[in-house]
Amino acid sequence: MSIDATAEATGLRDLMARSNIVVCTGSGGGGKTTTAAVLALEGARPGRHTVVGTLDPAKRLADALGLEGLSDTPSEIAGDWPGRLSALMLDTKSTFDGLIAKYAGSPEQTEAILANRFYRNISSALSGTQEYMAMEKLYELHEEHDFDLVVVDTPPTRNALDFLDAPRNITRLLDHRLFRLLMAPTRGIVKALNVAAQAFLHTVSKVVGGEAIDDAMTFFHAFEGMEQGFRERAGRVLELLSDDRTAFVLVASPRRDTVEEAGYFAERLGEADIAVRALIVNRMHPRFGTETALAARERAVTLAGTDLGGLYENLADFALVASREEDHLRGLAAKVAPAPVVRVPFLASDVHDLGGLTAVGTHLFT
């Protein structure tokens, strides 16, 4: 596999210029959060109004941007770029509360739902809620703010697949027969259930308590009339994900396990008819010249006992590791072709401020 770093960097720059949304995804530990911050910074440099958001509750994005912390609302970051750069961290419950307020028919309905104990539990703890709210936040940032570019840092790969499935999952829930029965208007909710369902609720109430069941039933009653808004919103989110101006960027390290994980995700994206638009590989071992590991090793033997011999021994080790990394990447690059494959080498220090992000950007875009 030939490496044309200039052409790949140009391809990534062109992709950024024509995208309104960039979704960074990949396995943990591959530098995904740092990459998202670098891409957002690159978006602000030409003059675009850019925001970067993370779904990861850890402070990695704030650390990369040199900030003490982030909230659920965009915070602008001062800098010498022509555009504007903001950042945020998703707060699942806050986003869910905002949706309830948006689709409720009255302030009283909003208040009833937000005060409901069943809602307070599912808004922060129900499986899939974080991923669905992440999609909602992405849609909100794109549609309801004046950002030219939205960059999203997703959870590690397997969870990011939930991120993709979330809009479909909420639609399936809203269309489920039991949900429709629970939402049946003008009738007592329990009366709307058949005898078997009532028996089931009676059994469950013995386990979790009657109050928990009452809270759930009260929630569904209060939710009445709002499901269509959620269903339509989920459909619009799906359309946004498949839009040509939405780019999925796969981020990985050259280790075999993370490359395999990235390959799995690339295949799943393909099954959803979503193309990987760029592959960024962080922490690559650099190549020093074109000499192979074997040739460097032979030269080290010839110069054994000298300082130069020791240097060639080190060169042979680096060449061997770099060659193995390229072997790991070959299959992954084929899966994402013709997307550009951009390599970022090991840096002298960790990235923890804007200067570090700028250093990574020089490898991504030049």
PDB file of C-alpha atoms in Angstrom, residues 199-210 213:
ATOM      1  CA  ALA A 199     -51.775 -10.091  35.570  1.00  0.00           C
ATOM      2  CA  PHE A 200     -48.248  -9.306  34.453  1.00  0.00           C
ATOM      3  CA  LEU A 201     -48.383  -5.833  36.012  1.00  0.00           C
ATOM      4  CA  HIS A 202     -49.727  -7.338  39.213  1.00  0.00           C
ATOM      5  CA  THR A 203     -46.774  -9.767  39.351  1.00  0.00           C
ATOM      6  CA  VAL A 204     -44.259  -7.020  38.606  1.00  0.00           C
ATOM      7  CA  SER A 205     -45.745  -4.794  41.308  1.00  0.00           C
ATOM      8  CA  LYS A 206     -44.923  -7.478  43.878  1.00  0.00           C
ATOM      9  CA  VAL A 207     -41.267  -7.273  42.840  1.00  0.00           C
ATOM     10  CA  VAL A 208     -40.700  -3.545  42.299  1.00  0.00           C
ATOM     11  CA  GLY A 209     -43.555  -2.231  44.402  1.00  0.00           C
ATOM     12  CA  GLY A 210     -46.944  -0.824  43.579  1.00  0.00           C
ATOM     13  CA  ILE A 213     -46.021   0.656  38.678  1.00  0.00           C
TER      14      ILE A 213
END
